[in-house]
PDB file of C-alpha atoms in Angstrom:
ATOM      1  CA  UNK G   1       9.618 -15.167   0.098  1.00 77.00           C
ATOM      2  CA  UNK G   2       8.816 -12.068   1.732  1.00 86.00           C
ATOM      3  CA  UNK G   3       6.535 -11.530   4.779  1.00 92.00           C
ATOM      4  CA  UNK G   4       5.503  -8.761   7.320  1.00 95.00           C
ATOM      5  CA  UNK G   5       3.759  -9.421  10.381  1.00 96.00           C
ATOM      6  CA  UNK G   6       1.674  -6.838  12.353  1.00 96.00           C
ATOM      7  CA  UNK G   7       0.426  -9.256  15.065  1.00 95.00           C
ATOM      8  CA  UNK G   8      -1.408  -6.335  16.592  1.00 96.00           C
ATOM      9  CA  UNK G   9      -4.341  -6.198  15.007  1.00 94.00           C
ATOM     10  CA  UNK G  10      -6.555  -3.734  17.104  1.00 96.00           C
ATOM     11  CA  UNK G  11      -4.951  -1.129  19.347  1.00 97.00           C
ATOM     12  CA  UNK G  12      -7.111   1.044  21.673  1.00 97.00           C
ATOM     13  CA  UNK G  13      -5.716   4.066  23.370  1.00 97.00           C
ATOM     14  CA  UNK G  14      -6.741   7.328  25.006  1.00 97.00           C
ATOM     15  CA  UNK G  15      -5.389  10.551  23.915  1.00 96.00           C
ATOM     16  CA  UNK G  16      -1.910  11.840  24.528  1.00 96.00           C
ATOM     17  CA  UNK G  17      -1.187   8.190  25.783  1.00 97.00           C
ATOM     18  CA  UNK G  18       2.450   6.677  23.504  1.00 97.00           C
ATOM     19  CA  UNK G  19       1.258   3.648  21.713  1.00 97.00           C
ATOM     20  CA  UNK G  20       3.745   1.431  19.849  1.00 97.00           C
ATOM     21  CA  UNK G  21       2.754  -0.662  16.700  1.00 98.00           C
ATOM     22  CA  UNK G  22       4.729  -3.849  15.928  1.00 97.00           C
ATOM     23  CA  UNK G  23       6.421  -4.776  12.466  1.00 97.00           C
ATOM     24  CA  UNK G  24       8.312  -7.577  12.433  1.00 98.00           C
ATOM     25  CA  UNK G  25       9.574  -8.716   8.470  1.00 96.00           C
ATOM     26  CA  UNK G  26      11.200 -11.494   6.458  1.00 95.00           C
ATOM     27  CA  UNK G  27      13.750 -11.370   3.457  1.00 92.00           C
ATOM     28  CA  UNK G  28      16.410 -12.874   1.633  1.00 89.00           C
ATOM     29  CA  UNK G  29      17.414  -9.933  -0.165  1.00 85.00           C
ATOM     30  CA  UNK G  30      19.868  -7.858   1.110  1.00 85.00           C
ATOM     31  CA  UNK G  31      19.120  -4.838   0.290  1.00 86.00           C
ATOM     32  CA  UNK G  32      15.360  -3.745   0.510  1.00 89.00           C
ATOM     33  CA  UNK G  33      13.040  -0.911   1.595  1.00 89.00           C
ATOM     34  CA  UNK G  34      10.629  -0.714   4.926  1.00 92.00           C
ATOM     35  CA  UNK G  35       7.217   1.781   4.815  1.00 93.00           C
ATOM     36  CA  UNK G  36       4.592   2.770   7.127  1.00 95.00           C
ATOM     37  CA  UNK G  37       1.663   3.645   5.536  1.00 95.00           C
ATOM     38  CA  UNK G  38      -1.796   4.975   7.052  1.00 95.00           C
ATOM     39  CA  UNK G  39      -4.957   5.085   6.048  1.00 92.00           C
ATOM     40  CA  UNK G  40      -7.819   7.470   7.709  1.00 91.00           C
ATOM     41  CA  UNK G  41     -11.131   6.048   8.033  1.00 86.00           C
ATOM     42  CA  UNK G  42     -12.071   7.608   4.594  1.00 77.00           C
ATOM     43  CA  UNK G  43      -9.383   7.854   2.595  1.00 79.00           C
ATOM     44  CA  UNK G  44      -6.372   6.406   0.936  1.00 83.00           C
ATOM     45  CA  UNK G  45      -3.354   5.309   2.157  1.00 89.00           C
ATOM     46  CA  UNK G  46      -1.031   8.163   3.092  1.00 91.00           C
ATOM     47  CA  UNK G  47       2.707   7.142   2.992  1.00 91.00           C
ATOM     48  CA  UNK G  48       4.303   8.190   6.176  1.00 93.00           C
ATOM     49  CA  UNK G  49       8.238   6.923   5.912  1.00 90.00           C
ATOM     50  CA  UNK G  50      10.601   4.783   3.567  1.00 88.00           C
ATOM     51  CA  UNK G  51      13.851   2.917   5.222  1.00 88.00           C
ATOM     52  CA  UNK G  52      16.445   1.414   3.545  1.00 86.00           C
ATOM     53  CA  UNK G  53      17.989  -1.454   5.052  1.00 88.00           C
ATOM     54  CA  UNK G  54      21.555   0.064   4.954  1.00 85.00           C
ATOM     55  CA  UNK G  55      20.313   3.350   6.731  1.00 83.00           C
ATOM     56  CA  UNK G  56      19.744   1.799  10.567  1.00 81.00           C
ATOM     57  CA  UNK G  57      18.929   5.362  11.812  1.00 81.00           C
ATOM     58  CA  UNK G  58      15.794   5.552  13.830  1.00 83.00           C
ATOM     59  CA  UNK G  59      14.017   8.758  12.299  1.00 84.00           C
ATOM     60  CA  UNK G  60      11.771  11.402  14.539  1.00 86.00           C
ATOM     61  CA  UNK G  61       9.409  13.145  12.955  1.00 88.00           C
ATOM     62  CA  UNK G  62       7.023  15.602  14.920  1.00 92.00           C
ATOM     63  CA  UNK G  63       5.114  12.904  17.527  1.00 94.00           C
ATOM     64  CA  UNK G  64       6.010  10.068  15.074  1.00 94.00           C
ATOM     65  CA  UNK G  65       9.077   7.721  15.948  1.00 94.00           C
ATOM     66  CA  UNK G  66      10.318   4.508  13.968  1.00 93.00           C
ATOM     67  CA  UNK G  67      12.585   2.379  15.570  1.00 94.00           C
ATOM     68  CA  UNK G  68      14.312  -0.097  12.622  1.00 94.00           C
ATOM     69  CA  UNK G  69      16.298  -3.002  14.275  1.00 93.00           C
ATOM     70  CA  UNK G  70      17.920  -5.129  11.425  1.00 92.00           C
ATOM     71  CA  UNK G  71      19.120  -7.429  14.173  1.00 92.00           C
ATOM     72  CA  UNK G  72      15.580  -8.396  15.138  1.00 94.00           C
ATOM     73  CA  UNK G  73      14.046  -7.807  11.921  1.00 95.00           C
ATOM     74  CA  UNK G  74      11.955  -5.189  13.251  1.00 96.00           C
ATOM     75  CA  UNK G  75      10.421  -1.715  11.925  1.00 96.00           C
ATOM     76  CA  UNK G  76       8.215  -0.400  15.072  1.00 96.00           C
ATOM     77  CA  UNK G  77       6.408   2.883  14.879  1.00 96.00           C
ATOM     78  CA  UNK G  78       6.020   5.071  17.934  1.00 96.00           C
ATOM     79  CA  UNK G  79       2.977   7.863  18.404  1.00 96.00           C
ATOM     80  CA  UNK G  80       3.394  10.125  21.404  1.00 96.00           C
ATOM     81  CA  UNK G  81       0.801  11.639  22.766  1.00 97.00           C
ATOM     82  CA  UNK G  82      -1.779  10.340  20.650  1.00 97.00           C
ATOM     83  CA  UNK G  83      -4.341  12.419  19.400  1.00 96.00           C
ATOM     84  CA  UNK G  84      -7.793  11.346  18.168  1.00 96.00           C
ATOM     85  CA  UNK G  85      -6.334  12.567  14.282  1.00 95.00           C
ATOM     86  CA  UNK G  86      -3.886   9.165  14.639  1.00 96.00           C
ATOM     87  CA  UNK G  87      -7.015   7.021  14.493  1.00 96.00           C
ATOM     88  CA  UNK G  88      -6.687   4.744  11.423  1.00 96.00           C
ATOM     89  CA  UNK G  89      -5.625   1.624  10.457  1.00 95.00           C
ATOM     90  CA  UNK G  90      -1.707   1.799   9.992  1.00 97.00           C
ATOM     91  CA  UNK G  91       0.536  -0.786   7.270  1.00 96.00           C
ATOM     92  CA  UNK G  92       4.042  -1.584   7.581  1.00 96.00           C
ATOM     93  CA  UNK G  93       5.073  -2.923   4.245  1.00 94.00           C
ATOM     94  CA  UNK G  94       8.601  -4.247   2.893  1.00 93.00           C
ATOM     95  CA  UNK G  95       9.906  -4.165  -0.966  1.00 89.00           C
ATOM     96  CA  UNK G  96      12.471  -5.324  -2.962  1.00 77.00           C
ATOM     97  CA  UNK G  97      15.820  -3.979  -3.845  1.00 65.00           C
ATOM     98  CA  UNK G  98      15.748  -0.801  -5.895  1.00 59.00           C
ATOM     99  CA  UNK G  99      16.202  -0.606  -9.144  1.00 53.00           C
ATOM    100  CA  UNK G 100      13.458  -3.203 -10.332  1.00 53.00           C
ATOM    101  CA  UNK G 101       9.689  -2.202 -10.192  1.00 53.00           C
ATOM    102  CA  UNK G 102       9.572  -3.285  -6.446  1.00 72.00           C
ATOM    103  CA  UNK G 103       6.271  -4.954  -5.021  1.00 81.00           C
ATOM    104  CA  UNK G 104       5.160  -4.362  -1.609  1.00 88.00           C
ATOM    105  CA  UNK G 105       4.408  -6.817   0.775  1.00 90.00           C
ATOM    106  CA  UNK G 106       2.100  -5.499   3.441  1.00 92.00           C
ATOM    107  CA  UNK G 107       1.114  -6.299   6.763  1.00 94.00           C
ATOM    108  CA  UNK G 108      -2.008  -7.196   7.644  1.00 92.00           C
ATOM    109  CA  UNK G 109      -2.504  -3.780   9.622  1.00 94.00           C
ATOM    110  CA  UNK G 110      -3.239  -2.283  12.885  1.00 96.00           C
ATOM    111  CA  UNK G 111      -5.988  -0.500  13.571  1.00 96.00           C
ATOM    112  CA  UNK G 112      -5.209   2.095  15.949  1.00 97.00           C
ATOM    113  CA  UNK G 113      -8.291   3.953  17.890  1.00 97.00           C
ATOM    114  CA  UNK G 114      -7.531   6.974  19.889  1.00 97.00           C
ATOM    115  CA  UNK G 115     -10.117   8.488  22.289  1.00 96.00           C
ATOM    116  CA  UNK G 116     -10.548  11.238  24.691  1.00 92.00           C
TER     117      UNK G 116
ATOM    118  CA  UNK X   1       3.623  14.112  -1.075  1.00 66.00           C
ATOM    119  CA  UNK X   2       2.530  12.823  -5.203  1.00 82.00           C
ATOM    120  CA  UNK X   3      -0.756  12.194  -5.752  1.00 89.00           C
ATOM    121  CA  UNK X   4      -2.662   9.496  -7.456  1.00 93.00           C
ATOM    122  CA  UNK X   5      -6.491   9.410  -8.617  1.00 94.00           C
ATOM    123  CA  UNK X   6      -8.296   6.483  -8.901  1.00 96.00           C
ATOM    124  CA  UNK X   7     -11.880   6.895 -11.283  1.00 96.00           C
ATOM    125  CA  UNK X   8     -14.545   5.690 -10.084  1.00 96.00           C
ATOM    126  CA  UNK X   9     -14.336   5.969  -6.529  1.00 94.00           C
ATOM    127  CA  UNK X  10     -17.917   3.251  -6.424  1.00 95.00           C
ATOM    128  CA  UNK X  11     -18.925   1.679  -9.045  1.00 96.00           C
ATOM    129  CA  UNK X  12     -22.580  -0.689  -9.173  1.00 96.00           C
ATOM    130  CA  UNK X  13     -22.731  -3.367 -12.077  1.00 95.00           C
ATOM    131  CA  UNK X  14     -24.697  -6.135 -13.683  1.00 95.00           C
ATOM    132  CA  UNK X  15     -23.012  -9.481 -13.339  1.00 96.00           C
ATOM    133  CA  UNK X  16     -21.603 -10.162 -16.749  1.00 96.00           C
ATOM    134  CA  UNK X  17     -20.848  -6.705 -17.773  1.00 96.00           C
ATOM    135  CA  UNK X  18     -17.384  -5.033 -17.500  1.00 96.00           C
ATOM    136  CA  UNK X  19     -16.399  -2.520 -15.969  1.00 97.00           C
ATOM    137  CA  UNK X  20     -12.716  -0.355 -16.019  1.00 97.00           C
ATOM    138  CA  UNK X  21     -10.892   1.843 -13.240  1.00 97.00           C
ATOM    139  CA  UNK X  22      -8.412   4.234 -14.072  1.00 97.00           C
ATOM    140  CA  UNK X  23      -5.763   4.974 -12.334  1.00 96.00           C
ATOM    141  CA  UNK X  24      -3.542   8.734 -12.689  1.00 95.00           C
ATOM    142  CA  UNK X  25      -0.539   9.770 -11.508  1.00 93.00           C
ATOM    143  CA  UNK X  26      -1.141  13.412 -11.310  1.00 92.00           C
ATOM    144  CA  UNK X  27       2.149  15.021 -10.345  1.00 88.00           C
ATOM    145  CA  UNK X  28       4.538  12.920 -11.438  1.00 88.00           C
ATOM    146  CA  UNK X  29       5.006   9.920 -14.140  1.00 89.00           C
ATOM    147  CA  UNK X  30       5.189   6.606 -13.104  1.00 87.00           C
ATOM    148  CA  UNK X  31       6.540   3.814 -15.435  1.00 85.00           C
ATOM    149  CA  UNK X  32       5.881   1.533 -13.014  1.00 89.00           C
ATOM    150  CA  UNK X  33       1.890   1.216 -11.664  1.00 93.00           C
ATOM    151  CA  UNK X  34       0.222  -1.737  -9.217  1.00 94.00           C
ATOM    152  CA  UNK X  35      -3.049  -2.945  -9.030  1.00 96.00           C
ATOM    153  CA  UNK X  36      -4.128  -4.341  -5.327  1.00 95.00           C
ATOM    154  CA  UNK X  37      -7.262  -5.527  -4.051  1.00 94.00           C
ATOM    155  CA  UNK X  38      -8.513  -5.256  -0.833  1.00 90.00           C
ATOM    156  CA  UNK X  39     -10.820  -7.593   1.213  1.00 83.00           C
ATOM    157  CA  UNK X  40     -12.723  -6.897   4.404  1.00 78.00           C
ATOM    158  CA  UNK X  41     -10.334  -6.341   7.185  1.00 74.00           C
ATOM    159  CA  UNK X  42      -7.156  -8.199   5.611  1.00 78.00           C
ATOM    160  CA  UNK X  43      -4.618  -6.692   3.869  1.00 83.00           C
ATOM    161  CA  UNK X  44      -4.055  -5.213   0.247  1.00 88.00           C
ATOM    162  CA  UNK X  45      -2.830  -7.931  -2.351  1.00 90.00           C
ATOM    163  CA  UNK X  46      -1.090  -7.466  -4.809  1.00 91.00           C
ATOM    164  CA  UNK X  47      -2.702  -8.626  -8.257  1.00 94.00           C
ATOM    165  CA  UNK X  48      -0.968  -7.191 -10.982  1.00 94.00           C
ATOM    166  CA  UNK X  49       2.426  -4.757 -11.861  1.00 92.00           C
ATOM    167  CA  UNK X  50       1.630  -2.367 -15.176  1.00 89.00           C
ATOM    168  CA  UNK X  51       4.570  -1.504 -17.092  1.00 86.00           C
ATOM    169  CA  UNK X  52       3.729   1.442 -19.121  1.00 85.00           C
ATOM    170  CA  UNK X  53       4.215  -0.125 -22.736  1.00 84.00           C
ATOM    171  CA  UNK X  54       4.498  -3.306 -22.025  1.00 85.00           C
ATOM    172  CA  UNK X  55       2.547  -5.995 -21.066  1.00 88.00           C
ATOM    173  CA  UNK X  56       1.170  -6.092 -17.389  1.00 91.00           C
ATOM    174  CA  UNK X  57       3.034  -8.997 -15.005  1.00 91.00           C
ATOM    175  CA  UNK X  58       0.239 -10.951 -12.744  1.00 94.00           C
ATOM    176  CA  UNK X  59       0.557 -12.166  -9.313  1.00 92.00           C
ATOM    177  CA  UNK X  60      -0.058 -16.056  -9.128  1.00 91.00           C
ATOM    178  CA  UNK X  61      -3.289 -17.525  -9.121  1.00 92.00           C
ATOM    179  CA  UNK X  62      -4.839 -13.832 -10.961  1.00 94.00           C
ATOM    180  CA  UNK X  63      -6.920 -14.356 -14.140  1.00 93.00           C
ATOM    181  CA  UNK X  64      -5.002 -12.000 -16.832  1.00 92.00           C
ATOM    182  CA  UNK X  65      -8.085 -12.810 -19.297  1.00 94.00           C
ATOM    183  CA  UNK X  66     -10.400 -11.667 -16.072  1.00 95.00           C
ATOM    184  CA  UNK X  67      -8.466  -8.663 -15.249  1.00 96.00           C
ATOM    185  CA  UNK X  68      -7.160  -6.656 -17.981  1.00 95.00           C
ATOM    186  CA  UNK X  69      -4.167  -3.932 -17.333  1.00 94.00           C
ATOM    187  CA  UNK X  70      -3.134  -1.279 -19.740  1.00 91.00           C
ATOM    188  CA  UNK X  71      -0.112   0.980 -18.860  1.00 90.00           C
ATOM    189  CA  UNK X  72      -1.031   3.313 -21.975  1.00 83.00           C
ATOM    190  CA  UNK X  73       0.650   6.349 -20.804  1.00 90.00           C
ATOM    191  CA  UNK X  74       3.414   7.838 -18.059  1.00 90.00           C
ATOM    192  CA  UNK X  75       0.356   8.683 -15.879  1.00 92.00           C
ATOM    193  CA  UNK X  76      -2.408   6.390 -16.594  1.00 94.00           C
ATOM    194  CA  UNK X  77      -3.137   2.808 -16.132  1.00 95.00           C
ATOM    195  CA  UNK X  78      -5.964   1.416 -16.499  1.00 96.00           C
ATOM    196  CA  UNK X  79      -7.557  -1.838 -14.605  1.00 96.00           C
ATOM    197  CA  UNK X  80     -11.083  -3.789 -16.638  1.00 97.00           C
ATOM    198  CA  UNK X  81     -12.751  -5.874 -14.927  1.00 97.00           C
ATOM    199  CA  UNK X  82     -14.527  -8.446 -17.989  1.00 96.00           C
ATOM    200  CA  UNK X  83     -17.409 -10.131 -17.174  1.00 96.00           C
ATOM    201  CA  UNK X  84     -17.632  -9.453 -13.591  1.00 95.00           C
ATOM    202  CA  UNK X  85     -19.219 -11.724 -11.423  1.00 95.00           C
ATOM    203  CA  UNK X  86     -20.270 -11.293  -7.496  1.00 95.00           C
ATOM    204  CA  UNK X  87     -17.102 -12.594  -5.855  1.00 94.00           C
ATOM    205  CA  UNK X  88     -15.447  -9.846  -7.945  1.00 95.00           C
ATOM    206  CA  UNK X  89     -17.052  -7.787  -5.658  1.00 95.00           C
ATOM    207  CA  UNK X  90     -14.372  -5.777  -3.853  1.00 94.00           C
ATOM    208  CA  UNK X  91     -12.350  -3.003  -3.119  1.00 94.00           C
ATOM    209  CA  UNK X  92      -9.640  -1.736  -5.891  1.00 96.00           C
ATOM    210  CA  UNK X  93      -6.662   0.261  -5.500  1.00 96.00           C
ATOM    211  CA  UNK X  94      -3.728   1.399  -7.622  1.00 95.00           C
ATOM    212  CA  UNK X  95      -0.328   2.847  -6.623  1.00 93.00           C
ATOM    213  CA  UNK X  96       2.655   4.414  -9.280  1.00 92.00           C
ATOM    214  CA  UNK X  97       6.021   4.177  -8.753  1.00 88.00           C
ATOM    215  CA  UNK X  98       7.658   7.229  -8.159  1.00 84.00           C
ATOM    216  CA  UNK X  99      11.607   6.732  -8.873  1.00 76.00           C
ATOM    217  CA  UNK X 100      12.739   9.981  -7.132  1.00 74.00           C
ATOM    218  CA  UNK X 101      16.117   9.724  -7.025  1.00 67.00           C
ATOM    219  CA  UNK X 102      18.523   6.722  -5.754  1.00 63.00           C
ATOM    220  CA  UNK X 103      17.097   4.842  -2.847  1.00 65.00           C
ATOM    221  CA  UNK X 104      14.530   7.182  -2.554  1.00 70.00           C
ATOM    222  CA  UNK X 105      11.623   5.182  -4.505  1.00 76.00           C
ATOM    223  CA  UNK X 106       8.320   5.228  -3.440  1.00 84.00           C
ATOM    224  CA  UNK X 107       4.687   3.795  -3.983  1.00 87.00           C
ATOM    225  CA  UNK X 108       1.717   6.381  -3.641  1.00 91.00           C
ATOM    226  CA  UNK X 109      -1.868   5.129  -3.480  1.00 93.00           C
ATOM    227  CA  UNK X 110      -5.120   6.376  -4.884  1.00 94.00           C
ATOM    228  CA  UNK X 111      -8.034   6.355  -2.952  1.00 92.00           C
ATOM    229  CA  UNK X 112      -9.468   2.913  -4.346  1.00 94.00           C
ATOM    230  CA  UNK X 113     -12.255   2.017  -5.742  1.00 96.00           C
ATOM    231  CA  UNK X 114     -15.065   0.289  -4.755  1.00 95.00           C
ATOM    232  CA  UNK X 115     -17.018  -2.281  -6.709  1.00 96.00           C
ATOM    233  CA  UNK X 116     -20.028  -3.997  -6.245  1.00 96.00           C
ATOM    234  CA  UNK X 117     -21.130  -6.796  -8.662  1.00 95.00           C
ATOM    235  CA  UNK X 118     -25.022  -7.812  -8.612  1.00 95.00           C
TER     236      UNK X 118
END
């Protein structure tokens, strides 16, 4: 069975401070697919990355970092210098191998509260 | 990114009546749509995969007869609640599948819906 653990569940920071968030996952399969997702205050969840678990690259994008570590079973996502915009409540979530209509598993989420 | 609408985005019923969401991929088509539902401060489960036409596949332990699923179109699915009761009460939200190309899948989210049974 599949499972993804966000242990942090509340994260307080103050802006332009780096804040981490945790995502630790389980799997049989292979070959599967790692997201972050985020979701505002009010409004939907906005996908922010996909990783497949053959691509080990960490990926940069703008103040966003993710840091995927097969060897630990680890998909951590790095702000830097946080700005009150970041506040939400943030999912890592894990799917199956492509090719077949792939559920998500998600995280229980961290909520993530930037302030000046 | 694709977008997906969710209609209603609140909805307010009588316990006993029924009540559907729809949910649209607007930008791309999506064979594949989910149906999640959220409670207070855990995390979205997963209650149901529509296969546009075919029959829906439900997570264990969810009530097909309770929550019907059609997949009618490419770009619509559609979730009815029958006979809602109270602990129905909660908040609904869709995704679709978007294939892209190899390895490049992806599930977008509407904004949910909210329902409150009386």
């Amino acid at each position: 069975a599949q499972k993804v653990t966000q242990a942090q569940t509340e994260i307080s920071v103050v802006e332009k401070e780096d804040v981490t968030l945790d995502c630790v996952y389980e799997t049989r399969d292979t070959t599967y697919y790692l997201f972050w997702y985020k979701k505002p205050p009010s409004g939907e969840l906005v996908f922010l990355i996909r990783r497949n678990s053959f691509d080990e690259q960490n990926e940069i994008s703008g103040r966003y970092s993710w840091n995927f570590q097969k060897s630990t079973s680890s998909f951590n996502f790095t702000i830097t210098a946080s700005q009150v915009v970041d506040s939400a409540v943030y999912f890592c979530a894990l799917s199956e191998a492509p090719g077949t209509a792939s559920k998500l598993t998600f995280g229980t989420g961290t909520r993530l509260q930037v302030t000046l | 990114g694709a977008v997906v609408s969710q209609h209603p985005s609140w909805v307010i019923c009588k316990s006993g009546t029924s009540v559907k969401i729809e949910c649209r991929s607007l930008d791309f088509q999506a064979t594949t749509m989910f149906w999640y539902r959220q409670f207070p401060k855990q995390s979205l489960m997963l209650m149901a995969t529509s296969n546009e036409g075919s029959k829906a596949t439900y997570e264990q332990g969810v009530e097909k007869d309770k929550f019907l699923i059609n997949h009618a179109s490419l770009t619509l699915s559609t979730l009815t609640v029958t006979s809602a009761h109270p602990e129905d009460s909660s908040f609904y939200i869709c995704s679709a599948r978007d294939p892209g190309t190899l390895y490049q899948e992806t599930q977008y989210f509407g904004p949910g819906t909210r329902l409150l049974v009386l």
